[in-house]
Amino acid sequence: LSPPLTSSASHLLRLSPPLPPPLPSPLRGKGSSRFGVKLDEARLGDDGVPEVLQELRTLLMARKGHRNEGIFRVSPATSALQASRALVEAGQTSKVSDLESVAQLIKVWFRELPESVFGADRETGIVAPIVDGDFTTGAGCYEAMQGLPEPRRSTVRWLLELIGDVCRYESENRMTAQSMIIVFAPNLIVPRADLDPLSALQVNQHVVRFMELLFGHWNEVGGPATRITASTASPQVDPP
């Protein structure tokens, strides 16, 4: 069997890239039921994951946007992001043409949750125990994820699958699993606005560390049959 993708501690020290400026208030979910709502109140698809996430992922994959160089790292033009979000808000996701905006909107969806997918409270800025715990193994992180209530558990699984789908094509998109985790981390738990920069960075590093351990374990024992390896960017199917 091919060895699973391994993590490098050096990635934990890298700063996440800056986020694009916030969208103007008319597009920040006023009257919306797709962004900025509690996960428990989101409209779910048949697989128990928010419908809007599935729509965005389906569109990205169908148009091979997950193979674009720098996808999820390259920020779209503000005007393109605004127009794309308006279409998604209106239930017309299939009409979105800018694939960088599709990727960015997935991150925006996580960032605008009133409460983190891990359960951290946006008002208090407390890091969710699932991330702030003393985890040293992927198995421990996986067990903690399994303890999340639905639809949180299914949504985190969905994110792991998305990371896997993208980093399989590292040779084309230049996005490793670590790269994906680093660009998603600031959106998974948003620290208080008044938190000092060092504390905010430590929050981000907690999330990165937890997600790296979690993804590594999922990739090894809980992921799909096409396991991601450190030596190839293409899907490699384990023999039966």
PDB file of C-alpha atoms in Angstrom:
ATOM      1  CA  LEU A   1       0.000   0.000   0.000  1.00  0.00           C
ATOM      2  CA  SER A   2       1.143   3.524  -0.648  1.00  0.00           C
ATOM      3  CA  PRO A   3       2.089   5.565   2.439  1.00  0.00           C
ATOM      4  CA  PRO A   4      -0.472   8.185   3.499  1.00  0.00           C
ATOM      5  CA  LEU A   5       0.150  11.867   3.038  1.00  0.00           C
ATOM      6  CA  THR A   6       2.324  13.159   5.842  1.00  0.00           C
ATOM      7  CA  SER A   7       2.334  16.564   7.522  1.00  0.00           C
ATOM      8  CA  SER A   8       5.290  18.856   8.073  1.00  0.00           C
ATOM      9  CA  ALA A   9       5.566  20.874  11.276  1.00  0.00           C
ATOM     10  CA  SER A  10       7.051  23.764   9.303  1.00  0.00           C
ATOM     11  CA  HIS A  11       3.650  24.418   7.762  1.00  0.00           C
ATOM     12  CA  LEU A  12       2.282  25.270  11.201  1.00  0.00           C
ATOM     13  CA  LEU A  13       4.538  28.304  11.374  1.00  0.00           C
ATOM     14  CA  ARG A  14       3.355  29.840   8.123  1.00  0.00           C
ATOM     15  CA  LEU A  15       1.000  32.776   8.310  1.00  0.00           C
ATOM     16  CA  SER A  16      -2.284  32.413   6.486  1.00  0.00           C
ATOM     17  CA  PRO A  17      -2.716  34.628   3.416  1.00  0.00           C
ATOM     18  CA  PRO A  18      -4.760  37.798   3.934  1.00  0.00           C
ATOM     19  CA  LEU A  19      -8.487  37.499   3.454  1.00  0.00           C
ATOM     20  CA  PRO A  20     -10.237  39.660   0.843  1.00  0.00           C
ATOM     21  CA  PRO A  21     -12.079  42.729   2.153  1.00  0.00           C
ATOM     22  CA  PRO A  22     -15.558  42.101   3.593  1.00  0.00           C
ATOM     23  CA  LEU A  23     -18.417  42.196   1.138  1.00  0.00           C
ATOM     24  CA  PRO A  24     -20.600  45.316   1.201  1.00  0.00           C
ATOM     25  CA  SER A  25     -23.493  45.027   3.614  1.00  0.00           C
ATOM     26  CA  PRO A  26     -26.202  44.555   0.931  1.00  0.00           C
ATOM     27  CA  LEU A  27     -24.529  41.275  -0.006  1.00  0.00           C
ATOM     28  CA  ARG A  28     -23.708  40.057   3.474  1.00  0.00           C
ATOM     29  CA  GLY A  29     -26.806  37.952   3.845  1.00  0.00           C
ATOM     30  CA  LYS A  30     -29.505  40.578   4.399  1.00  0.00           C
ATOM     31  CA  GLY A  31     -32.669  38.525   4.140  1.00  0.00           C
ATOM     32  CA  SER A  32     -30.527  35.549   3.177  1.00  0.00           C
ATOM     33  CA  SER A  33     -31.024  31.968   4.214  1.00  0.00           C
ATOM     34  CA  ARG A  34     -27.786  30.689   2.676  1.00  0.00           C
ATOM     35  CA  PHE A  35     -24.948  32.544   4.429  1.00  0.00           C
ATOM     36  CA  GLY A  36     -24.573  33.701   8.002  1.00  0.00           C
ATOM     37  CA  VAL A  37     -27.224  31.426   9.484  1.00  0.00           C
ATOM     38  CA  LYS A  38     -26.777  28.909  12.268  1.00  0.00           C
ATOM     39  CA  LEU A  39     -25.729  25.522  11.021  1.00  0.00           C
ATOM     40  CA  ASP A  40     -28.668  23.917  12.789  1.00  0.00           C
ATOM     41  CA  GLU A  41     -31.006  26.150  10.791  1.00  0.00           C
ATOM     42  CA  ALA A  42     -29.366  25.708   7.381  1.00  0.00           C
ATOM     43  CA  ARG A  43     -31.225  23.894   4.646  1.00  0.00           C
ATOM     44  CA  LEU A  44     -29.594  20.473   4.334  1.00  0.00           C
ATOM     45  CA  GLY A  45     -29.201  18.193   1.353  1.00  0.00           C
ATOM     46  CA  ASP A  46     -29.859  14.460   1.304  1.00  0.00           C
ATOM     47  CA  ASP A  47     -26.388  13.780   2.740  1.00  0.00           C
ATOM     48  CA  GLY A  48     -26.977  15.988   5.778  1.00  0.00           C
ATOM     49  CA  VAL A  49     -24.663  18.776   4.570  1.00  0.00           C
ATOM     50  CA  PRO A  50     -25.873  22.338   3.884  1.00  0.00           C
ATOM     51  CA  GLU A  51     -27.328  22.505   0.405  1.00  0.00           C
ATOM     52  CA  VAL A  52     -25.385  25.593  -0.620  1.00  0.00           C
ATOM     53  CA  LEU A  53     -22.053  23.862   0.084  1.00  0.00           C
ATOM     54  CA  GLN A  54     -23.019  20.925  -2.090  1.00  0.00           C
ATOM     55  CA  GLU A  55     -24.085  23.248  -4.901  1.00  0.00           C
ATOM     56  CA  LEU A  56     -20.795  25.131  -4.815  1.00  0.00           C
ATOM     57  CA  ARG A  57     -18.690  21.979  -4.678  1.00  0.00           C
ATOM     58  CA  THR A  58     -20.651  20.327  -7.505  1.00  0.00           C
ATOM     59  CA  LEU A  59     -20.176  23.396  -9.701  1.00  0.00           C
ATOM     60  CA  LEU A  60     -16.461  23.631  -8.905  1.00  0.00           C
ATOM     61  CA  MET A  61     -15.843  19.969  -9.734  1.00  0.00           C
ATOM     62  CA  ALA A  62     -18.035  19.893 -12.840  1.00  0.00           C
ATOM     63  CA  ARG A  63     -16.068  22.773 -14.357  1.00  0.00           C
ATOM     64  CA  LYS A  64     -12.738  21.399 -13.148  1.00  0.00           C
ATOM     65  CA  GLY A  65     -12.082  24.481 -11.065  1.00  0.00           C
ATOM     66  CA  HIS A  66     -10.451  22.322  -8.397  1.00  0.00           C
ATOM     67  CA  ARG A  67      -7.595  21.787 -10.861  1.00  0.00           C
ATOM     68  CA  ASN A  68      -6.922  25.511 -11.415  1.00  0.00           C
ATOM     69  CA  GLU A  69      -3.566  26.691 -10.125  1.00  0.00           C
ATOM     70  CA  GLY A  70      -3.934  28.344  -6.730  1.00  0.00           C
ATOM     71  CA  ILE A  71      -7.610  27.505  -6.330  1.00  0.00           C
ATOM     72  CA  PHE A  72      -8.815  28.477  -2.827  1.00  0.00           C
ATOM     73  CA  ARG A  73      -5.631  30.551  -2.429  1.00  0.00           C
ATOM     74  CA  VAL A  74      -6.114  33.058  -5.267  1.00  0.00           C
ATOM     75  CA  SER A  75      -8.695  35.705  -4.380  1.00  0.00           C
ATOM     76  CA  PRO A  76     -11.268  36.675  -7.011  1.00  0.00           C
ATOM     77  CA  ALA A  77     -11.963  40.246  -8.044  1.00  0.00           C
ATOM     78  CA  THR A  78     -14.313  41.939  -5.586  1.00  0.00           C
ATOM     79  CA  SER A  79     -16.867  42.661  -8.317  1.00  0.00           C
ATOM     80  CA  ALA A  80     -16.848  39.034  -9.478  1.00  0.00           C
ATOM     81  CA  LEU A  81     -17.275  37.797  -5.911  1.00  0.00           C
ATOM     82  CA  GLN A  82     -20.186  40.138  -5.288  1.00  0.00           C
ATOM     83  CA  ALA A  83     -21.940  39.112  -8.494  1.00  0.00           C
ATOM     84  CA  SER A  84     -21.352  35.422  -7.803  1.00  0.00           C
ATOM     85  CA  ARG A  85     -22.664  35.688  -4.274  1.00  0.00           C
ATOM     86  CA  ALA A  86     -25.801  37.458  -5.476  1.00  0.00           C
ATOM     87  CA  LEU A  87     -26.513  34.544  -7.824  1.00  0.00           C
ATOM     88  CA  VAL A  88     -25.937  31.975  -5.077  1.00  0.00           C
ATOM     89  CA  GLU A  89     -28.158  33.918  -2.680  1.00  0.00           C
ATOM     90  CA  ALA A  90     -30.866  33.911  -5.349  1.00  0.00           C
ATOM     91  CA  GLY A  91     -30.627  30.137  -5.746  1.00  0.00           C
ATOM     92  CA  GLN A  92     -28.953  30.405  -9.158  1.00  0.00           C
ATOM     93  CA  THR A  93     -25.604  28.835  -8.301  1.00  0.00           C
ATOM     94  CA  SER A  94     -25.358  27.078 -11.677  1.00  0.00           C
ATOM     95  CA  LYS A  95     -25.110  30.510 -13.367  1.00  0.00           C
ATOM     96  CA  VAL A  96     -21.895  31.438 -11.544  1.00  0.00           C
ATOM     97  CA  SER A  97     -19.013  31.480 -14.026  1.00  0.00           C
ATOM     98  CA  ASP A  98     -16.053  32.689 -11.949  1.00  0.00           C
ATOM     99  CA  LEU A  99     -14.501  29.603 -10.348  1.00  0.00           C
ATOM    100  CA  GLU A 100     -12.253  31.555  -7.972  1.00  0.00           C
ATOM    101  CA  SER A 101     -15.443  33.096  -6.590  1.00  0.00           C
ATOM    102  CA  VAL A 102     -16.974  29.644  -6.151  1.00  0.00           C
ATOM    103  CA  ALA A 103     -13.982  28.574  -4.056  1.00  0.00           C
ATOM    104  CA  GLN A 104     -13.992  31.831  -2.100  1.00  0.00           C
ATOM    105  CA  LEU A 105     -17.705  31.529  -1.320  1.00  0.00           C
ATOM    106  CA  ILE A 106     -17.114  28.145   0.290  1.00  0.00           C
ATOM    107  CA  LYS A 107     -14.633  29.799   2.660  1.00  0.00           C
ATOM    108  CA  VAL A 108     -17.007  32.728   3.201  1.00  0.00           C
ATOM    109  CA  TRP A 109     -19.804  30.333   4.156  1.00  0.00           C
ATOM    110  CA  PHE A 110     -17.681  28.854   6.956  1.00  0.00           C
ATOM    111  CA  ARG A 111     -16.413  32.267   8.050  1.00  0.00           C
ATOM    112  CA  GLU A 112     -19.886  33.774   8.379  1.00  0.00           C
ATOM    113  CA  LEU A 113     -21.335  31.016  10.545  1.00  0.00           C
ATOM    114  CA  PRO A 114     -22.621  32.666  13.751  1.00  0.00           C
ATOM    115  CA  GLU A 115     -20.981  29.777  15.597  1.00  0.00           C
ATOM    116  CA  SER A 116     -17.982  27.838  14.298  1.00  0.00           C
ATOM    117  CA  VAL A 117     -18.547  24.432  12.765  1.00  0.00           C
ATOM    118  CA  PHE A 118     -16.522  23.209  15.772  1.00  0.00           C
ATOM    119  CA  GLY A 119     -18.775  25.026  18.220  1.00  0.00           C
ATOM    120  CA  ALA A 120     -16.726  28.134  19.141  1.00  0.00           C
ATOM    121  CA  ASP A 121     -18.829  31.134  20.111  1.00  0.00           C
ATOM    122  CA  ARG A 122     -18.249  34.178  17.889  1.00  0.00           C
ATOM    123  CA  GLU A 123     -19.375  36.591  20.624  1.00  0.00           C
ATOM    124  CA  THR A 124     -17.026  35.361  23.350  1.00  0.00           C
ATOM    125  CA  GLY A 125     -14.227  34.407  20.959  1.00  0.00           C
ATOM    126  CA  ILE A 126     -13.601  31.235  22.962  1.00  0.00           C
ATOM    127  CA  VAL A 127     -11.822  28.593  20.906  1.00  0.00           C
ATOM    128  CA  ALA A 128     -13.891  25.450  20.653  1.00  0.00           C
ATOM    129  CA  PRO A 129     -12.673  22.739  23.045  1.00  0.00           C
ATOM    130  CA  ILE A 130     -12.463  20.341  20.111  1.00  0.00           C
ATOM    131  CA  VAL A 131      -9.697  22.478  18.635  1.00  0.00           C
ATOM    132  CA  ASP A 132      -8.194  23.919  21.808  1.00  0.00           C
ATOM    133  CA  GLY A 133      -7.764  20.530  23.444  1.00  0.00           C
ATOM    134  CA  ASP A 134      -4.413  18.854  23.979  1.00  0.00           C
ATOM    135  CA  PHE A 135      -4.511  16.659  20.899  1.00  0.00           C
ATOM    136  CA  THR A 136      -1.320  14.897  19.892  1.00  0.00           C
ATOM    137  CA  THR A 137      -2.631  12.216  17.529  1.00  0.00           C
ATOM    138  CA  GLY A 138      -4.864  12.110  14.506  1.00  0.00           C
ATOM    139  CA  ALA A 139      -6.863   9.337  16.119  1.00  0.00           C
ATOM    140  CA  GLY A 140      -7.709  11.629  19.026  1.00  0.00           C
ATOM    141  CA  CYS A 141      -8.790  14.397  16.652  1.00  0.00           C
ATOM    142  CA  TYR A 142     -10.908  11.947  14.662  1.00  0.00           C
ATOM    143  CA  GLU A 143     -12.597  10.690  17.814  1.00  0.00           C
ATOM    144  CA  ALA A 144     -13.367  14.286  18.808  1.00  0.00           C
ATOM    145  CA  MET A 145     -14.852  14.970  15.380  1.00  0.00           C
ATOM    146  CA  GLN A 146     -16.992  11.859  15.659  1.00  0.00           C
ATOM    147  CA  GLY A 147     -18.384  13.275  18.895  1.00  0.00           C
ATOM    148  CA  LEU A 148     -19.741  16.387  17.170  1.00  0.00           C
ATOM    149  CA  PRO A 149     -23.530  16.548  16.817  1.00  0.00           C
ATOM    150  CA  GLU A 150     -25.095  16.581  13.381  1.00  0.00           C
ATOM    151  CA  PRO A 151     -24.966  18.411  11.071  1.00  0.00           C
ATOM    152  CA  ARG A 152     -21.573  19.567  12.343  1.00  0.00           C
ATOM    153  CA  ARG A 153     -19.973  16.137  12.010  1.00  0.00           C
ATOM    154  CA  SER A 154     -21.135  15.662   8.418  1.00  0.00           C
ATOM    155  CA  THR A 155     -20.027  19.182   7.489  1.00  0.00           C
ATOM    156  CA  VAL A 156     -16.501  18.604   8.817  1.00  0.00           C
ATOM    157  CA  ARG A 157     -16.381  15.309   6.917  1.00  0.00           C
ATOM    158  CA  TRP A 158     -17.497  17.183   3.817  1.00  0.00           C
ATOM    159  CA  LEU A 159     -14.592  19.597   4.272  1.00  0.00           C
ATOM    160  CA  LEU A 160     -12.098  16.731   4.627  1.00  0.00           C
ATOM    161  CA  GLU A 161     -13.391  15.252   1.384  1.00  0.00           C
ATOM    162  CA  LEU A 162     -13.095  18.618  -0.364  1.00  0.00           C
ATOM    163  CA  ILE A 163      -9.485  18.980   0.795  1.00  0.00           C
ATOM    164  CA  GLY A 164      -8.777  15.494  -0.552  1.00  0.00           C
ATOM    165  CA  ASP A 165     -10.479  16.205  -3.880  1.00  0.00           C
ATOM    166  CA  VAL A 166      -8.362  19.309  -4.406  1.00  0.00           C
ATOM    167  CA  CYS A 167      -4.934  18.127  -3.249  1.00  0.00           C
ATOM    168  CA  ARG A 168      -5.126  15.014  -5.438  1.00  0.00           C
ATOM    169  CA  TYR A 169      -4.270  17.376  -8.280  1.00  0.00           C
ATOM    170  CA  GLU A 170      -1.338  19.105  -6.605  1.00  0.00           C
ATOM    171  CA  SER A 171       0.768  18.829  -9.769  1.00  0.00           C
ATOM    172  CA  GLU A 172      -1.793  21.028 -11.543  1.00  0.00           C
ATOM    173  CA  ASN A 173      -3.199  23.328  -8.863  1.00  0.00           C
ATOM    174  CA  ARG A 174      -0.113  23.570  -6.590  1.00  0.00           C
ATOM    175  CA  MET A 175      -2.358  23.029  -3.568  1.00  0.00           C
ATOM    176  CA  THR A 176      -1.243  20.433  -1.014  1.00  0.00           C
ATOM    177  CA  ALA A 177      -3.395  19.261   1.885  1.00  0.00           C
ATOM    178  CA  GLN A 178      -1.379  21.577   4.126  1.00  0.00           C
ATOM    179  CA  SER A 179      -2.006  24.495   1.763  1.00  0.00           C
ATOM    180  CA  MET A 180      -5.745  23.838   1.832  1.00  0.00           C
ATOM    181  CA  ILE A 181      -5.796  23.624   5.615  1.00  0.00           C
ATOM    182  CA  ILE A 182      -3.825  26.860   5.965  1.00  0.00           C
ATOM    183  CA  VAL A 183      -6.209  28.831   3.739  1.00  0.00           C
ATOM    184  CA  PHE A 184      -9.299  27.382   5.439  1.00  0.00           C
ATOM    185  CA  ALA A 185      -8.130  27.707   9.056  1.00  0.00           C
ATOM    186  CA  PRO A 186      -8.895  31.451   9.495  1.00  0.00           C
ATOM    187  CA  ASN A 187     -12.448  30.770   8.325  1.00  0.00           C
ATOM    188  CA  LEU A 188     -13.175  27.839  10.623  1.00  0.00           C
ATOM    189  CA  ILE A 189     -12.792  29.746  13.881  1.00  0.00           C
ATOM    190  CA  VAL A 190     -12.921  33.546  13.835  1.00  0.00           C
ATOM    191  CA  PRO A 191     -11.301  35.137  16.920  1.00  0.00           C
ATOM    192  CA  ARG A 192     -12.781  38.206  18.607  1.00  0.00           C
ATOM    193  CA  ALA A 193     -12.053  41.436  16.795  1.00  0.00           C
ATOM    194  CA  ASP A 194     -10.370  42.881  19.907  1.00  0.00           C
ATOM    195  CA  LEU A 195      -8.018  39.923  20.355  1.00  0.00           C
ATOM    196  CA  ASP A 196      -4.381  40.933  20.125  1.00  0.00           C
ATOM    197  CA  PRO A 197      -2.517  39.738  16.994  1.00  0.00           C
ATOM    198  CA  LEU A 198      -0.385  37.171  18.827  1.00  0.00           C
ATOM    199  CA  SER A 199      -3.406  35.548  20.494  1.00  0.00           C
ATOM    200  CA  ALA A 200      -5.282  35.552  17.178  1.00  0.00           C
ATOM    201  CA  LEU A 201      -2.320  33.836  15.531  1.00  0.00           C
ATOM    202  CA  GLN A 202      -2.260  31.217  18.277  1.00  0.00           C
ATOM    203  CA  VAL A 203      -5.955  30.519  17.689  1.00  0.00           C
ATOM    204  CA  ASN A 204      -5.227  30.022  14.000  1.00  0.00           C
ATOM    205  CA  GLN A 205      -2.307  27.697  14.766  1.00  0.00           C
ATOM    206  CA  HIS A 206      -4.534  25.586  17.022  1.00  0.00           C
ATOM    207  CA  VAL A 207      -6.970  25.142  14.136  1.00  0.00           C
ATOM    208  CA  VAL A 208      -4.200  24.319  11.648  1.00  0.00           C
ATOM    209  CA  ARG A 209      -2.669  21.748  13.989  1.00  0.00           C
ATOM    210  CA  PHE A 210      -5.997  20.077  14.714  1.00  0.00           C
ATOM    211  CA  MET A 211      -6.963  19.932  11.031  1.00  0.00           C
ATOM    212  CA  GLU A 212      -3.577  18.588   9.941  1.00  0.00           C
ATOM    213  CA  LEU A 213      -3.777  15.762  12.470  1.00  0.00           C
ATOM    214  CA  LEU A 214      -7.416  15.091  11.611  1.00  0.00           C
ATOM    215  CA  PHE A 215      -6.846  15.029   7.861  1.00  0.00           C
ATOM    216  CA  GLY A 216      -3.781  12.826   8.213  1.00  0.00           C
ATOM    217  CA  HIS A 217      -5.780  10.240  10.154  1.00  0.00           C
ATOM    218  CA  TRP A 218      -8.789  10.468   7.831  1.00  0.00           C
ATOM    219  CA  ASN A 219      -6.502  10.049   4.830  1.00  0.00           C
ATOM    220  CA  GLU A 220      -4.920   6.973   6.373  1.00  0.00           C
ATOM    221  CA  VAL A 221      -7.876   5.032   7.710  1.00  0.00           C
ATOM    222  CA  GLY A 222     -11.121   6.868   7.160  1.00  0.00           C
ATOM    223  CA  GLY A 223     -10.790   8.367   3.715  1.00  0.00           C
ATOM    224  CA  PRO A 224     -11.808   7.151   0.284  1.00  0.00           C
ATOM    225  CA  ALA A 225     -10.271   4.194  -1.544  1.00  0.00           C
ATOM    226  CA  THR A 226      -8.105   6.565  -3.586  1.00  0.00           C
ATOM    227  CA  ARG A 227      -5.618   7.540  -0.916  1.00  0.00           C
ATOM    228  CA  ILE A 228      -3.525  10.678  -1.273  1.00  0.00           C
ATOM    229  CA  THR A 229       0.195  10.045  -1.070  1.00  0.00           C
ATOM    230  CA  ALA A 230       3.173  12.325  -0.641  1.00  0.00           C
ATOM    231  CA  SER A 231       4.803  11.006  -3.808  1.00  0.00           C
ATOM    232  CA  THR A 232       2.041  11.536  -6.353  1.00  0.00           C
ATOM    233  CA  ALA A 233      -0.510  14.209  -7.119  1.00  0.00           C
ATOM    234  CA  SER A 234      -2.831  11.838  -8.926  1.00  0.00           C
ATOM    235  CA  PRO A 235      -5.347   9.472  -7.359  1.00  0.00           C
ATOM    236  CA  GLN A 236      -3.668   6.216  -6.478  1.00  0.00           C
ATOM    237  CA  VAL A 237      -6.002   3.302  -5.910  1.00  0.00           C
ATOM    238  CA  ASP A 238      -4.985   0.758  -3.315  1.00  0.00           C
ATOM    239  CA  PRO A 239      -5.090  -2.848  -4.556  1.00  0.00           C
ATOM    240  CA  PRO A 240      -8.083  -4.894  -3.366  1.00  0.00           C
TER     241      PRO A 240
END
